[in-house]
mmCIF file of N, CA and C in Angstrom:
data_model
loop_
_atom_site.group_PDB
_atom_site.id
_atom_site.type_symbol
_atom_site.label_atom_id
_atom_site.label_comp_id
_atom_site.label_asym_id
_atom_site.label_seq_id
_atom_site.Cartn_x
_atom_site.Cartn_y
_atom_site.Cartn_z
ATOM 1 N N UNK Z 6 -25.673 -5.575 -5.946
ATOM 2 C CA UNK Z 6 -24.819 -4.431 -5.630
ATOM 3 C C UNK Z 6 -23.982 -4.084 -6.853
ATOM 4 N N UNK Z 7 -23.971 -2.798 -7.180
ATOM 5 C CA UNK Z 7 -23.037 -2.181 -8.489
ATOM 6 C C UNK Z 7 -21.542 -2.686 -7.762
ATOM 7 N N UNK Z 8 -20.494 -2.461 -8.852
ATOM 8 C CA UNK Z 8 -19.427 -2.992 -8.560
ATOM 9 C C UNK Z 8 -18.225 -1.825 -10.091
ATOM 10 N N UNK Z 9 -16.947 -1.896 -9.765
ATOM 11 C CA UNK Z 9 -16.088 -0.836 -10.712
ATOM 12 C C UNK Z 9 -15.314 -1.959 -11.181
ATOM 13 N N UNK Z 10 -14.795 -1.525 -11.920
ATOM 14 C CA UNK Z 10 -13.077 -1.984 -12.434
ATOM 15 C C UNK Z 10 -11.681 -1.899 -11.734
ATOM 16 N N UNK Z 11 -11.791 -2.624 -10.988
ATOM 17 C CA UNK Z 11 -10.409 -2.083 -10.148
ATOM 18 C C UNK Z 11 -8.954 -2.733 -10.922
ATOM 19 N N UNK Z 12 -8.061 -2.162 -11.241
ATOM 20 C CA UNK Z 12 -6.393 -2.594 -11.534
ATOM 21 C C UNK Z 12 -5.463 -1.713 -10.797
ATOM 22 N N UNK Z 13 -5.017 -2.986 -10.056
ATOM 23 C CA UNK Z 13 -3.517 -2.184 -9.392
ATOM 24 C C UNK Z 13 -2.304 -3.026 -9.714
ATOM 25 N N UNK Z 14 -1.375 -1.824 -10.703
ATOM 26 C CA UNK Z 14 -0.086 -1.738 -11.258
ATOM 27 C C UNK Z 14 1.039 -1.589 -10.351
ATOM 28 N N UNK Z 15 2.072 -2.889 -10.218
ATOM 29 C CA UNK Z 15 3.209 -2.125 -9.579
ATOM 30 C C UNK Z 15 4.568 -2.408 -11.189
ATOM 31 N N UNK Z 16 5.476 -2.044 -10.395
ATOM 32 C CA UNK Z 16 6.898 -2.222 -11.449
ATOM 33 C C UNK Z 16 6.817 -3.438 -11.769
ATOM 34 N N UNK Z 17 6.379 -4.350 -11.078
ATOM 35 C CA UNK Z 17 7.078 -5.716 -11.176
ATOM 36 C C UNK Z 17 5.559 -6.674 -11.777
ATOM 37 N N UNK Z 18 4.610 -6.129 -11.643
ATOM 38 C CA UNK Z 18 3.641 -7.019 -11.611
ATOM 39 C C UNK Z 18 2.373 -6.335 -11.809
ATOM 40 N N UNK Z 19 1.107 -7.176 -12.329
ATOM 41 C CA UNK Z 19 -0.567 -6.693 -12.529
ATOM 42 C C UNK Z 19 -0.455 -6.880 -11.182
ATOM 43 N N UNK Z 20 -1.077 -6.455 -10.208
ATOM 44 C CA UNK Z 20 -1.254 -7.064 -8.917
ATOM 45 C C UNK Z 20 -2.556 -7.582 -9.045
ATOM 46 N N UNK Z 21 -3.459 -6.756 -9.325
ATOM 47 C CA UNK Z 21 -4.848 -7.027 -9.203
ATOM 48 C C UNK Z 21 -5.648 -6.709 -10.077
ATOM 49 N N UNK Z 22 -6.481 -6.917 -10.734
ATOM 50 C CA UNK Z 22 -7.327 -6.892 -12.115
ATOM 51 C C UNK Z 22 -8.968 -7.500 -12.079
ATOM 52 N N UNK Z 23 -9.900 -6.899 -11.541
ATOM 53 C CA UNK Z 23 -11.552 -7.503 -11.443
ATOM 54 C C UNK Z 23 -12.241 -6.049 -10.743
ATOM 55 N N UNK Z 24 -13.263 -6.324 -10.985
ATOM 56 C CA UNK Z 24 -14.277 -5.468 -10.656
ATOM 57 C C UNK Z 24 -14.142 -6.000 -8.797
ATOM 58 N N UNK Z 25 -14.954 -5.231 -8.064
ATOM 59 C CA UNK Z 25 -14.795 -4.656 -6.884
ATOM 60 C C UNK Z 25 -16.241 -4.004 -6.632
ATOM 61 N N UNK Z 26 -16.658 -3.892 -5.160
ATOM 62 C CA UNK Z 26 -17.608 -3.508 -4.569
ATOM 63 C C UNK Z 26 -16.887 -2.142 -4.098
ATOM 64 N N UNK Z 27 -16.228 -2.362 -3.576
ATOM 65 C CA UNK Z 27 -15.468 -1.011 -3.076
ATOM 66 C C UNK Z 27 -13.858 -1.200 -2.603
ATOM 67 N N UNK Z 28 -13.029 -0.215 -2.542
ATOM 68 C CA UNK Z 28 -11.953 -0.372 -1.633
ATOM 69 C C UNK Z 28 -11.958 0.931 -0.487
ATOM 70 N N UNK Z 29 -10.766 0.589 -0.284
ATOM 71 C CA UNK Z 29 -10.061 1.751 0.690
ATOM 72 C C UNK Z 29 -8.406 2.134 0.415
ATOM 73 N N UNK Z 30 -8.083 2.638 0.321
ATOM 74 C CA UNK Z 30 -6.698 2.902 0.195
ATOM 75 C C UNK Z 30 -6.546 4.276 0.897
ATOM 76 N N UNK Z 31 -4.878 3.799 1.257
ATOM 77 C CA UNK Z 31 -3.928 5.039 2.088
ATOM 78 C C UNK Z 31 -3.375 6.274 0.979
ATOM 79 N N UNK Z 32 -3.794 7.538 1.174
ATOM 80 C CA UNK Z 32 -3.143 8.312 0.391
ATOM 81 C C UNK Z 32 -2.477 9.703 1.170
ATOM 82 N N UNK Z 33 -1.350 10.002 0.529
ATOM 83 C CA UNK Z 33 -0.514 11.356 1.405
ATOM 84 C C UNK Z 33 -2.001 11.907 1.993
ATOM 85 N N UNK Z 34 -2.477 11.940 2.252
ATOM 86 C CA UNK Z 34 -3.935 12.935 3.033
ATOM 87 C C UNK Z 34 -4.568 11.925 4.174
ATOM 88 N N UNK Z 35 -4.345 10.464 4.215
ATOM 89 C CA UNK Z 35 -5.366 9.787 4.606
ATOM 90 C C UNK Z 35 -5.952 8.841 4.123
ATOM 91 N N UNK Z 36 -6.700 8.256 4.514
ATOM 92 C CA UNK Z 36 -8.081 6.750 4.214
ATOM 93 C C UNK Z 36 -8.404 7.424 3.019
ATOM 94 N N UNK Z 37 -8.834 7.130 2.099
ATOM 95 C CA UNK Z 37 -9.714 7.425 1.326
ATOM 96 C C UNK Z 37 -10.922 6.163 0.872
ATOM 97 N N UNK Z 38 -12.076 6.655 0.584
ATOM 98 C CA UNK Z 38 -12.652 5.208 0.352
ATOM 99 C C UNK Z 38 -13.143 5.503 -1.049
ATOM 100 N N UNK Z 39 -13.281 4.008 -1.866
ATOM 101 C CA UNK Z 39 -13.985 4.537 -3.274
ATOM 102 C C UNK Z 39 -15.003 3.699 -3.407
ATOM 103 N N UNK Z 40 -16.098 4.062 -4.193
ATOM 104 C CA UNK Z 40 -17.371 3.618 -4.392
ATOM 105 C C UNK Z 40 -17.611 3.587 -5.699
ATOM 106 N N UNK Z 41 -18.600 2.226 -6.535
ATOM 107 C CA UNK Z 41 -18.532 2.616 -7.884
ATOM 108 C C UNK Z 41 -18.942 3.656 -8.184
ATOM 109 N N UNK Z 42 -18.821 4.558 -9.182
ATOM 110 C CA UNK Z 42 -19.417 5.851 -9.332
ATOM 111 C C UNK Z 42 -18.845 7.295 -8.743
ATOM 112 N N UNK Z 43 -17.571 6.882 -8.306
ATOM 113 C CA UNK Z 43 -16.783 7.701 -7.712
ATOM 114 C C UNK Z 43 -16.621 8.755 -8.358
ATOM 115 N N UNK Z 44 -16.243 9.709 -7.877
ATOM 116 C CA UNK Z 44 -16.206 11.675 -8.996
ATOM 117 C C UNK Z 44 -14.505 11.216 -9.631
ATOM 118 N N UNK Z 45 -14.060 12.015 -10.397
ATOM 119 C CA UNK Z 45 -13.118 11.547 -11.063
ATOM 120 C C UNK Z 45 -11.930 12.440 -10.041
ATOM 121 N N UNK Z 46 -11.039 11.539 -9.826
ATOM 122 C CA UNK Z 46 -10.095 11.550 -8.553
ATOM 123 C C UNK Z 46 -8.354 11.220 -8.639
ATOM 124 N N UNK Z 47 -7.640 11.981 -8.433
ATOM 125 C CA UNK Z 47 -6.395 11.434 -8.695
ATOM 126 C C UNK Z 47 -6.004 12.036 -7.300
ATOM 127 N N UNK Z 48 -4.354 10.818 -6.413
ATOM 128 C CA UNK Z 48 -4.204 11.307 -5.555
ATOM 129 C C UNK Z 48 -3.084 10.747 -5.324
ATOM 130 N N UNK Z 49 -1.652 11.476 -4.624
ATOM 131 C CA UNK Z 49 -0.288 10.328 -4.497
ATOM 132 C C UNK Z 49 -1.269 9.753 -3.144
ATOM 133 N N UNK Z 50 -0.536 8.155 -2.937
ATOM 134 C CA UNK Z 50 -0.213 7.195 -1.961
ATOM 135 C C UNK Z 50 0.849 7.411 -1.228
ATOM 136 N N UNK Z 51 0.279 7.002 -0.066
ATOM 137 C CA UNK Z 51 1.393 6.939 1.157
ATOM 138 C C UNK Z 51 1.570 5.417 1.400
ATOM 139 N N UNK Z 52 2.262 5.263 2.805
ATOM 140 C CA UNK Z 52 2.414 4.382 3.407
ATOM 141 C C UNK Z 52 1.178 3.779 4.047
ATOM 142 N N UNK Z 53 0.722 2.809 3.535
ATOM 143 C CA UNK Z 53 -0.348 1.951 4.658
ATOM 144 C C UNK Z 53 -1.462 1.092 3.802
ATOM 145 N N UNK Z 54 -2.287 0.616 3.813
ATOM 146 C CA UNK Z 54 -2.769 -0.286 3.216
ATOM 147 C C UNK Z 54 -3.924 -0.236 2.611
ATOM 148 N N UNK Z 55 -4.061 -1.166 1.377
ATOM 149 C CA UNK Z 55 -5.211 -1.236 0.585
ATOM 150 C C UNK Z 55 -5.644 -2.713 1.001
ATOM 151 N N UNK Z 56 -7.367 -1.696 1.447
ATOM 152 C CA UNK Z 56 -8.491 -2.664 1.339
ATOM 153 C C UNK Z 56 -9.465 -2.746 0.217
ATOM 154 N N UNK Z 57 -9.191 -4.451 -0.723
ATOM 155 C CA UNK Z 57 -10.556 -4.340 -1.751
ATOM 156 C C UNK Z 57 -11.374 -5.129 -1.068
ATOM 157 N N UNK Z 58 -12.562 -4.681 -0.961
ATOM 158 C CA UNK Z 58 -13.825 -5.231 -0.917
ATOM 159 C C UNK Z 58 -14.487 -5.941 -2.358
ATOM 160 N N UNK Z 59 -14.531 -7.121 -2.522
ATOM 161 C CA UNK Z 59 -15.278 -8.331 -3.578
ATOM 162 C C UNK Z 59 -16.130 -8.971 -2.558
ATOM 163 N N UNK Z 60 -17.768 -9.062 -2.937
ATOM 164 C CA UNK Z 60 -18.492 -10.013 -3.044
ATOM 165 C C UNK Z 60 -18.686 -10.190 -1.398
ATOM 166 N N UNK Z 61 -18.314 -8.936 -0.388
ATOM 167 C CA UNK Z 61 -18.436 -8.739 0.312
ATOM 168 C C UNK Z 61 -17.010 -9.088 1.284
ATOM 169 N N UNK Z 62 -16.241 -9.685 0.843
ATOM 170 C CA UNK Z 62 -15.236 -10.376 1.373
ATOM 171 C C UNK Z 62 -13.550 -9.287 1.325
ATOM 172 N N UNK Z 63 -13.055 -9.149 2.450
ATOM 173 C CA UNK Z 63 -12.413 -7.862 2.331
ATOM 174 C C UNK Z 63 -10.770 -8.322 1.968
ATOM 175 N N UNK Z 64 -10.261 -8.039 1.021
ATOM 176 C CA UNK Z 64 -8.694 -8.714 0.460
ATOM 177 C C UNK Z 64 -7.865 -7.319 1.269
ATOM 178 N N UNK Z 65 -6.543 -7.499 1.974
ATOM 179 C CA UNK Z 65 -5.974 -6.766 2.635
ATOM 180 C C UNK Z 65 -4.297 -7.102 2.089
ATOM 181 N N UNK Z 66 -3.430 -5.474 1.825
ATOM 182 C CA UNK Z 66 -2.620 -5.526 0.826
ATOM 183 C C UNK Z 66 -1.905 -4.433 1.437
ATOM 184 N N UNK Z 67 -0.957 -4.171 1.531
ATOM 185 C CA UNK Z 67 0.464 -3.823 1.801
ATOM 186 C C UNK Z 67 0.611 -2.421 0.885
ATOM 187 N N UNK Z 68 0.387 -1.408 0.837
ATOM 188 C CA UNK Z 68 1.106 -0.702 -0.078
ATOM 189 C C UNK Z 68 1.944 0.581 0.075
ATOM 190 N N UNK Z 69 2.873 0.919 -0.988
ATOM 191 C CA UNK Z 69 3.775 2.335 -0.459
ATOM 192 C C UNK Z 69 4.307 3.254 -1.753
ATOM 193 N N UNK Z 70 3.538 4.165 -1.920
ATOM 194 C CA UNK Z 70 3.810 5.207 -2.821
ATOM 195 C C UNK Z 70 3.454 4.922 -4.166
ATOM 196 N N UNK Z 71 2.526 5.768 -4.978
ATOM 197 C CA UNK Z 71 2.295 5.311 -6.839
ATOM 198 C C UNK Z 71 0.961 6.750 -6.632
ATOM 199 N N UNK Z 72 0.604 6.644 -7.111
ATOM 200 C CA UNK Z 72 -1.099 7.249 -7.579
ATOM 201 C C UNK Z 72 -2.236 6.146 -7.493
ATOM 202 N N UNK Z 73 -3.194 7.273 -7.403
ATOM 203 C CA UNK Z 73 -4.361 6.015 -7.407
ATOM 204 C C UNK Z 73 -5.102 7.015 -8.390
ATOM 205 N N UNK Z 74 -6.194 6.630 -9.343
ATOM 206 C CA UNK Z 74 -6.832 7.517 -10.659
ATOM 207 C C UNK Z 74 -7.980 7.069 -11.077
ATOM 208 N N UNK Z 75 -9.064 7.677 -10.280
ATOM 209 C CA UNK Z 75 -10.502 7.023 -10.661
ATOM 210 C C UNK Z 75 -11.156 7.995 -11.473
ATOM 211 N N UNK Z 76 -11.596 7.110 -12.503
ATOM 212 C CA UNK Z 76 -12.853 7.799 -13.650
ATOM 213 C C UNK Z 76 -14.405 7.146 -13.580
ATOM 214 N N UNK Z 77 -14.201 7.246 -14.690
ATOM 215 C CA UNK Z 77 -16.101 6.750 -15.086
ATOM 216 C C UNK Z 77 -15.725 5.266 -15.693
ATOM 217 N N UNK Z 78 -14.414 4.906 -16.332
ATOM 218 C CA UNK Z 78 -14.209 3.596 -16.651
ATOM 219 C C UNK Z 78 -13.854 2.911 -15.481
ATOM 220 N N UNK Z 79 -13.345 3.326 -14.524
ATOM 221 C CA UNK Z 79 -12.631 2.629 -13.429
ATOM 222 C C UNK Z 79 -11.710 3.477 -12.467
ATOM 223 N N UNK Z 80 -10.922 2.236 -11.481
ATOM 224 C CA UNK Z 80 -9.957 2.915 -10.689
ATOM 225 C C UNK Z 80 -8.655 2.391 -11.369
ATOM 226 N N UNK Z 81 -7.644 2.989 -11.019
ATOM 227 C CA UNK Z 81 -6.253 2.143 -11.743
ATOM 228 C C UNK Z 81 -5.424 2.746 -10.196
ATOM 229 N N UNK Z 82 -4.730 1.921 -9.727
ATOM 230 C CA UNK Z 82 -3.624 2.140 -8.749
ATOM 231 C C UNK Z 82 -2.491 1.877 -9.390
ATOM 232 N N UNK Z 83 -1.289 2.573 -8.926
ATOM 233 C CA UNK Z 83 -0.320 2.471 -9.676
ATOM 234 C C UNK Z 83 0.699 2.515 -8.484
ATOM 235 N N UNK Z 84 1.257 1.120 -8.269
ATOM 236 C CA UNK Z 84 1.936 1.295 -6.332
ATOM 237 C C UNK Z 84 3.832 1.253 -6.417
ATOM 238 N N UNK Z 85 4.132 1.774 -5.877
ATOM 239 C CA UNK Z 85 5.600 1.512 -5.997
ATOM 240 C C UNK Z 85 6.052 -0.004 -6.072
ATOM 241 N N UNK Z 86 5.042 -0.211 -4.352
ATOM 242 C CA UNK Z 86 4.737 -1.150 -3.837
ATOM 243 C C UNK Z 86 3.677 -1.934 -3.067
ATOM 244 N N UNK Z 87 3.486 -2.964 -3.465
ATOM 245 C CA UNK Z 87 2.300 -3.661 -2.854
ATOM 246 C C UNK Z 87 1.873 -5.251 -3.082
ATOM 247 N N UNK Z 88 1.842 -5.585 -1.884
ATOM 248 C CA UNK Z 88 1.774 -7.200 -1.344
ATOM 249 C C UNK Z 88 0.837 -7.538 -0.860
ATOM 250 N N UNK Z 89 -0.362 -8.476 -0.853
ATOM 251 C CA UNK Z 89 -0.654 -8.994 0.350
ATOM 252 C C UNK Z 89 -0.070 -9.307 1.435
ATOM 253 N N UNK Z 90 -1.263 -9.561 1.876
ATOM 254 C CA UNK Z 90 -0.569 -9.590 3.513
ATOM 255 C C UNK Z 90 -0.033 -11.137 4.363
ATOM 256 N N UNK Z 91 -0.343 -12.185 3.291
ATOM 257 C CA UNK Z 91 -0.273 -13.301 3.652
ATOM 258 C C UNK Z 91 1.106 -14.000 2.504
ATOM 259 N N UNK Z 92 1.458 -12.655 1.669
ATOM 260 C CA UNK Z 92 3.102 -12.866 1.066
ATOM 261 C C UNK Z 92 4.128 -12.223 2.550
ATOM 262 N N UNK Z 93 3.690 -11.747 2.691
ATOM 263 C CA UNK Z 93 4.862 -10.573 3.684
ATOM 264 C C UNK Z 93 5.393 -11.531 4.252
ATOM 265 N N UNK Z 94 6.916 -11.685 4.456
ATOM 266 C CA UNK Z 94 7.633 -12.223 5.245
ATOM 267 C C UNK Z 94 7.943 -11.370 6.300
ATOM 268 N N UNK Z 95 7.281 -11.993 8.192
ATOM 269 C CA UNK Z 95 6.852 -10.940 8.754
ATOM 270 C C UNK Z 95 8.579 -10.987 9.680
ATOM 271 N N UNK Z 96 9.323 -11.819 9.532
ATOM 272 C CA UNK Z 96 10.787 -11.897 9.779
ATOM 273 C C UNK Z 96 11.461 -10.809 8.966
ATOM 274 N N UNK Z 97 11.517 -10.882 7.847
ATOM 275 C CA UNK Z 97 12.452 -9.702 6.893
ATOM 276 C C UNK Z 97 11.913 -8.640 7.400
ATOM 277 N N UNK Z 98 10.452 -8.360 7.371
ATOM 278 C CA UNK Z 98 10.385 -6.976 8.197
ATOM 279 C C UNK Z 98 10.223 -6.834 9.033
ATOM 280 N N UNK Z 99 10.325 -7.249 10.039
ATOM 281 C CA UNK Z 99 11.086 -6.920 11.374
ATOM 282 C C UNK Z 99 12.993 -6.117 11.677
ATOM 283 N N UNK Z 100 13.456 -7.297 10.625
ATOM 284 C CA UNK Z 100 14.910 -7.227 10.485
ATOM 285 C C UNK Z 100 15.099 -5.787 9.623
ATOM 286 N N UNK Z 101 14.510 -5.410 8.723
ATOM 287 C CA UNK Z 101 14.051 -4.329 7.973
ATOM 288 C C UNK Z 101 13.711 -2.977 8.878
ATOM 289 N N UNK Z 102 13.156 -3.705 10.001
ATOM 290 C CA UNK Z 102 12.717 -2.035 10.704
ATOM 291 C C UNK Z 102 14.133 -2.305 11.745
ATOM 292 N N UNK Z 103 14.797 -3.126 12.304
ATOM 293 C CA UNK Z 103 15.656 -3.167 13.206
ATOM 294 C C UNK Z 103 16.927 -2.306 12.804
ATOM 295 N N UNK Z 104 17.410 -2.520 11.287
ATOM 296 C CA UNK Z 104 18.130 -2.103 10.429
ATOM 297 C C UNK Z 104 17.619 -0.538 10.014
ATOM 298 N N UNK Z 105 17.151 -0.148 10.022
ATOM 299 C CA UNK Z 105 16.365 1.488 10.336
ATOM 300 C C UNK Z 105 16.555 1.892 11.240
ATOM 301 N N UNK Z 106 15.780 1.785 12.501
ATOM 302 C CA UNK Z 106 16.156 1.969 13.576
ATOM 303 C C UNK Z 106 18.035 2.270 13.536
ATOM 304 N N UNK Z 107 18.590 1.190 13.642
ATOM 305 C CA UNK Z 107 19.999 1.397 13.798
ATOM 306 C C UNK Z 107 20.410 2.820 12.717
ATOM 307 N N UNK Z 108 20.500 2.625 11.879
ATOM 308 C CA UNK Z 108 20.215 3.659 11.007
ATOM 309 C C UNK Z 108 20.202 4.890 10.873
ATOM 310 N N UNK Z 109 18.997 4.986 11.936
ATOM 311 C CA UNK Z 109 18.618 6.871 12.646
ATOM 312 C C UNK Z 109 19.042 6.806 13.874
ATOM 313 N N UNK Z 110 19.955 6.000 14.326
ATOM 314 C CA UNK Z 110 20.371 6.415 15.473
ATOM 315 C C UNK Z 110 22.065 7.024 15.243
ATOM 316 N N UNK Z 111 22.263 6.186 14.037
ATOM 317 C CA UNK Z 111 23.879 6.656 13.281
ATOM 318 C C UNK Z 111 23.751 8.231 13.289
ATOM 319 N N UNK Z 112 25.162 9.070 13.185
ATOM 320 C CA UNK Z 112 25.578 10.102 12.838
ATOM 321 C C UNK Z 112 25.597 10.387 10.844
ATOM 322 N N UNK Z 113 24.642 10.875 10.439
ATOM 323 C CA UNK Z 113 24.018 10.671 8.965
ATOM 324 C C UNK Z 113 23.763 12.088 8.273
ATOM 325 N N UNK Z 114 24.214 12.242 7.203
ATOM 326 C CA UNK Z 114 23.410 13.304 6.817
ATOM 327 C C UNK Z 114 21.727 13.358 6.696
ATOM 328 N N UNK Z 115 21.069 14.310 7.153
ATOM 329 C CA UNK Z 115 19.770 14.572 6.281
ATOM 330 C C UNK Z 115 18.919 13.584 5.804
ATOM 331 N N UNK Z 116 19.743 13.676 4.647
ATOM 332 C CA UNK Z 116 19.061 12.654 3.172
ATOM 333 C C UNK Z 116 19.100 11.383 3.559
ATOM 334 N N UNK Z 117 20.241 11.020 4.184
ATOM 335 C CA UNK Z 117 20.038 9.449 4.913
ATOM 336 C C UNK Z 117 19.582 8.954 5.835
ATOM 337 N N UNK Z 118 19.072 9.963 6.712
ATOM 338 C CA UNK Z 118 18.148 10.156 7.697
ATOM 339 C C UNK Z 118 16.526 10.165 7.089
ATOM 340 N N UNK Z 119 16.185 10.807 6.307
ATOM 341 C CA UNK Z 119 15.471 10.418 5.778
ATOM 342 C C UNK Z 119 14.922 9.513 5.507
ATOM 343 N N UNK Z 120 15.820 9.094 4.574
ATOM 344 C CA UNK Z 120 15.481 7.205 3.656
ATOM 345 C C UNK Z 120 15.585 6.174 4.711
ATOM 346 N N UNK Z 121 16.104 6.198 5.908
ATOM 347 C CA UNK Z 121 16.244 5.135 7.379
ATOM 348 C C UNK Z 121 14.663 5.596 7.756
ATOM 349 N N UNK Z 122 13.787 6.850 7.966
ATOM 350 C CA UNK Z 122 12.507 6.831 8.225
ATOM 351 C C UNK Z 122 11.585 6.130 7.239
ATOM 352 N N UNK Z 123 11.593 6.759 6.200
ATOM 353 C CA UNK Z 123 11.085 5.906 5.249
ATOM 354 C C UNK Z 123 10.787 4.345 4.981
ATOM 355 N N UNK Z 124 12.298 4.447 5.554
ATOM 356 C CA UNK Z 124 12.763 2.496 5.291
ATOM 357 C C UNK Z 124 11.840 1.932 6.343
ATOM 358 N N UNK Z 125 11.697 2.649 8.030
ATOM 359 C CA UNK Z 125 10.995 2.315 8.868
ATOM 360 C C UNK Z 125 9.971 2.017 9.344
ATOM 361 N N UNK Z 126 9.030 3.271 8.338
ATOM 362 C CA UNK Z 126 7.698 3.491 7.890
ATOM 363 C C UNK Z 126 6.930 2.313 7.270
ATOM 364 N N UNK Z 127 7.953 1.576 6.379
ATOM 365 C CA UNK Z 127 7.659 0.820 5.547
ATOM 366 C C UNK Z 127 7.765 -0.450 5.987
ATOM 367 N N UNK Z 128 8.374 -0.589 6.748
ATOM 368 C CA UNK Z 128 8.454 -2.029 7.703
ATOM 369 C C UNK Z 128 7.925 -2.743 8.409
ATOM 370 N N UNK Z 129 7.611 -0.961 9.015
ATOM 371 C CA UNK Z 129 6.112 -0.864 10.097
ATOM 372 C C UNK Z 129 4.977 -1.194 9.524
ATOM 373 N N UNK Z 130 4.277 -0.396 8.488
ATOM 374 C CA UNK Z 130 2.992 -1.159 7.534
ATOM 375 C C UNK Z 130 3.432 -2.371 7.781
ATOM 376 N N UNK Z 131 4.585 -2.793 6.909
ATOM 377 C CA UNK Z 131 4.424 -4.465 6.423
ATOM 378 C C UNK Z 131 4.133 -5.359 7.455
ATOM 379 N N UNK Z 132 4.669 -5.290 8.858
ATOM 380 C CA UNK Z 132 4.227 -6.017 10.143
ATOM 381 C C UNK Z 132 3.065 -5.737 10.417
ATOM 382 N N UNK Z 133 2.249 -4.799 10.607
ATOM 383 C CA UNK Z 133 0.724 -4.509 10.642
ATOM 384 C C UNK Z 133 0.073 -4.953 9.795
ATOM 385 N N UNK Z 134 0.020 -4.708 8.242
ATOM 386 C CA UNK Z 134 -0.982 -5.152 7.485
ATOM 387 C C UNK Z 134 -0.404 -7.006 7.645
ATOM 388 N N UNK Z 135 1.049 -7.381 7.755
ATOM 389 C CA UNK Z 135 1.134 -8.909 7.924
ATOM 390 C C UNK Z 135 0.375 -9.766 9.082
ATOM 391 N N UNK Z 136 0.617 -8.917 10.385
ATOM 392 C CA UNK Z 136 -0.409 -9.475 11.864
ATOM 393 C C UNK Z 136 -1.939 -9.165 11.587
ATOM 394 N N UNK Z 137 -2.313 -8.024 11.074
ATOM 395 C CA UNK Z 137 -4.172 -8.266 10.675
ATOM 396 C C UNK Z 137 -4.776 -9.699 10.141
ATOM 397 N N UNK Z 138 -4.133 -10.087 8.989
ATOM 398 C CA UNK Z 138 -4.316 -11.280 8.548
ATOM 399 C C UNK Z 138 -5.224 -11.842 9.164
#
């Protein structure tokens, strides 16, 4: 089976660096899936998770907001954020979405209403992609 270059970049870290059979990743639109040989593709990320597929075996990963940018050399992800799913501390995010919740129920402007969804959004992935495991 052909296989790409996959690297996914966050602030803090290489996350991931090897060739790949395929993934999947969440982007503002949806699932997207990539295949080696993919058309050349750029797209923001949302909230929800990246699946790489190696050697048939499927690695499952946490992610929230960056680009993803596939060519003819490869894919490169570039994530705000992104964890496996067997780092996630599935306590902090819980406490993380509880603390949201409270949050949007406060009297808030807008903008802080906002960032409490966001914050929520993000909590939510992390307990889902953490219970798939």
């Amino acid at each position: 089976m052909s296989t790409f270059h996959l690297k996914v970049l966050t602030t803090e870290r290489s996350f991931y660096d090897d060739d790949v059979d395929r993934i999947v990743v969440r982007t503002t639109q949806g699932d997207v899936g990539i295949l080696p040989g993919h058309v050349p593709y750029i797209a923001a990320l949302g909230i929800g998770g990246l699946t790489i597929i190696r050697d048939g075996q499927e690695h499952v990963a946490a992610i929230a907001g960056g680009f993803v940018d596939c060519s003819k050399e490869g894919t490169v992800v570039l994530a705000r954020t992104c964890e496996w799913a067997n780092e996630i501390d599935i306590n902090r995010a819980r406490e993380a979405a509880e603390r949201a919740k409270a949050r949007l129920h406060q009297q808030e402007s807008e903008h802080e209403h906002d960032i409490a969804q966001l914050k929520l959004k993000k909590a939510i992935n992390r307990m889902r992609i953490a219970e798939e495991k």
